[in-house]
Amino acid sequence: MNSEKYCPLDYTMNLIGTKWKPIVLFHLLEGPLRSGILQKKIPGISNKMFTQTVRELEKDVLVIREVFPVVPPKVEYTLSERGKSLKSILLSLDSWGANDATNY
């Protein structure tokens, strides 16, 4: 990695800087959630976008997807250790948003 062109903020934003990724990660701070329940906690996200988002988070090792061998299929998402390391960032963003929304 060329240190002249490396920007830690750019790196972080490439991992979590979409509209939906921080929201998915934030809800998973509560603990493991079934796929359908997690999706219902995110108003406005389409099935396609939800699937794309959790797949990208899984690929980046921020979430772990567990499939249970039952009928009907049960899929659960949980934060990986790497994902849990974002807790303070996600809580700070939530706090800032709550404070800013009351001021404007």
mmCIF file of C-alpha atoms in Angstrom:
data_model
loop_
_atom_site.group_PDB
_atom_site.id
_atom_site.type_symbol
_atom_site.label_atom_id
_atom_site.label_comp_id
_atom_site.label_asym_id
_atom_site.label_seq_id
_atom_site.Cartn_x
_atom_site.Cartn_y
_atom_site.Cartn_z
ATOM 1 C CA MET A 1 0.000 0.000 0.000
ATOM 2 C CA ASN A 2 1.443 3.359 -1.024
ATOM 3 C CA SER A 3 1.484 5.509 2.125
ATOM 4 C CA GLU A 4 1.355 8.734 0.080
ATOM 5 C CA LYS A 5 -2.076 7.825 -1.274
ATOM 6 C CA TYR A 6 -3.432 5.937 1.750
ATOM 7 C CA CYS A 7 -6.211 7.688 3.617
ATOM 8 C CA PRO A 8 -7.698 5.898 6.639
ATOM 9 C CA LEU A 9 -11.017 7.731 6.288
ATOM 10 C CA ASP A 10 -11.267 6.709 2.641
ATOM 11 C CA TYR A 11 -10.571 3.100 3.652
ATOM 12 C CA THR A 12 -13.297 3.182 6.321
ATOM 13 C CA MET A 13 -15.835 4.857 4.066
ATOM 14 C CA ASN A 14 -15.234 2.228 1.390
ATOM 15 C CA LEU A 15 -16.193 -0.413 3.958
ATOM 16 C CA ILE A 16 -19.228 1.220 5.583
ATOM 17 C CA GLY A 17 -19.973 4.356 3.581
ATOM 18 C CA THR A 18 -23.162 3.415 1.773
ATOM 19 C CA LYS A 19 -26.652 4.437 2.794
ATOM 20 C CA TRP A 20 -27.582 1.049 4.264
ATOM 21 C CA LYS A 21 -24.418 -0.533 5.690
ATOM 22 C CA PRO A 22 -24.152 1.601 8.861
ATOM 23 C CA ILE A 23 -27.853 1.056 9.560
ATOM 24 C CA VAL A 24 -27.548 -2.729 9.244
ATOM 25 C CA LEU A 25 -24.450 -2.708 11.445
ATOM 26 C CA PHE A 26 -26.144 -0.447 13.998
ATOM 27 C CA HIS A 27 -29.122 -2.788 14.386
ATOM 28 C CA LEU A 28 -26.806 -5.759 14.794
ATOM 29 C CA LEU A 29 -25.254 -4.059 17.839
ATOM 30 C CA GLU A 30 -28.362 -5.368 19.651
ATOM 31 C CA GLY A 31 -27.213 -8.940 18.963
ATOM 32 C CA PRO A 32 -27.931 -11.598 16.357
ATOM 33 C CA LEU A 33 -31.040 -11.021 14.266
ATOM 34 C CA ARG A 34 -32.937 -13.193 11.845
ATOM 35 C CA SER A 35 -32.862 -11.961 8.296
ATOM 36 C CA GLY A 36 -36.545 -10.968 8.138
ATOM 37 C CA ILE A 37 -36.468 -9.159 11.470
ATOM 38 C CA LEU A 38 -33.323 -7.241 10.522
ATOM 39 C CA GLN A 39 -34.839 -6.194 7.211
ATOM 40 C CA LYS A 40 -38.030 -4.987 8.931
ATOM 41 C CA LYS A 41 -35.932 -2.732 11.186
ATOM 42 C CA ILE A 42 -34.733 -0.868 8.085
ATOM 43 C CA PRO A 43 -37.688 0.942 6.504
ATOM 44 C CA GLY A 44 -37.299 1.696 2.831
ATOM 45 C CA ILE A 45 -34.723 -0.959 1.969
ATOM 46 C CA SER A 46 -35.720 -3.251 -0.884
ATOM 47 C CA ASN A 47 -35.159 -7.001 -0.787
ATOM 48 C CA LYS A 48 -32.515 -6.680 -3.487
ATOM 49 C CA MET A 49 -30.643 -3.900 -1.671
ATOM 50 C CA PHE A 50 -30.860 -5.723 1.663
ATOM 51 C CA THR A 51 -29.387 -8.865 0.124
ATOM 52 C CA GLN A 52 -26.640 -6.898 -1.634
ATOM 53 C CA THR A 53 -25.788 -4.983 1.550
ATOM 54 C CA VAL A 54 -25.514 -7.995 3.854
ATOM 55 C CA ARG A 55 -23.511 -9.900 1.227
ATOM 56 C CA GLU A 56 -21.002 -7.044 0.997
ATOM 57 C CA LEU A 57 -20.789 -6.820 4.795
ATOM 58 C CA GLU A 58 -20.239 -10.573 4.952
ATOM 59 C CA LYS A 59 -17.564 -10.408 2.234
ATOM 60 C CA ASP A 60 -15.769 -7.683 4.220
ATOM 61 C CA VAL A 61 -16.004 -9.855 7.368
ATOM 62 C CA LEU A 62 -18.094 -7.292 9.243
ATOM 63 C CA VAL A 63 -21.062 -9.634 9.695
ATOM 64 C CA ILE A 64 -21.429 -13.376 9.969
ATOM 65 C CA ARG A 65 -24.293 -15.135 8.218
ATOM 66 C CA GLU A 66 -25.461 -18.361 9.800
ATOM 67 C CA VAL A 67 -27.896 -20.677 8.029
ATOM 68 C CA PHE A 68 -29.766 -23.135 10.234
ATOM 69 C CA PRO A 69 -30.742 -26.472 8.648
ATOM 70 C CA VAL A 70 -34.450 -26.253 9.428
ATOM 71 C CA VAL A 71 -37.630 -25.997 7.389
ATOM 72 C CA PRO A 72 -38.439 -23.247 6.609
ATOM 73 C CA PRO A 73 -34.839 -22.025 6.305
ATOM 74 C CA LYS A 74 -33.617 -19.759 9.096
ATOM 75 C CA VAL A 75 -30.846 -17.242 8.408
ATOM 76 C CA GLU A 76 -29.332 -15.151 11.173
ATOM 77 C CA TYR A 77 -26.841 -12.303 11.025
ATOM 78 C CA THR A 78 -24.461 -11.263 13.759
ATOM 79 C CA LEU A 79 -21.551 -8.856 13.999
ATOM 80 C CA SER A 80 -18.096 -10.340 13.634
ATOM 81 C CA GLU A 81 -15.332 -9.161 15.959
ATOM 82 C CA ARG A 82 -14.309 -6.778 13.190
ATOM 83 C CA GLY A 83 -17.880 -5.482 12.969
ATOM 84 C CA LYS A 84 -18.075 -5.081 16.748
ATOM 85 C CA SER A 85 -14.991 -2.866 16.584
ATOM 86 C CA LEU A 86 -17.185 -0.266 14.820
ATOM 87 C CA LYS A 87 -19.486 0.059 17.857
ATOM 88 C CA SER A 88 -18.159 3.400 19.095
ATOM 89 C CA ILE A 89 -18.294 4.883 15.586
ATOM 90 C CA LEU A 90 -21.874 3.731 15.028
ATOM 91 C CA LEU A 91 -23.035 4.949 18.443
ATOM 92 C CA SER A 92 -21.326 8.308 17.845
ATOM 93 C CA LEU A 93 -23.086 8.687 14.496
ATOM 94 C CA ASP A 94 -26.424 7.830 16.139
ATOM 95 C CA SER A 95 -25.829 10.306 18.959
ATOM 96 C CA TRP A 96 -24.784 13.059 16.575
ATOM 97 C CA GLY A 97 -27.868 12.469 14.418
ATOM 98 C CA ALA A 98 -30.205 12.561 17.423
ATOM 99 C CA ASN A 99 -28.640 15.789 18.678
ATOM 100 C CA ASP A 100 -28.536 17.472 15.283
ATOM 101 C CA ALA A 101 -32.115 16.531 14.432
ATOM 102 C CA THR A 102 -33.374 18.332 17.541
ATOM 103 C CA ASN A 103 -31.445 21.484 16.621
ATOM 104 C CA TYR A 104 -32.623 21.808 13.005
#
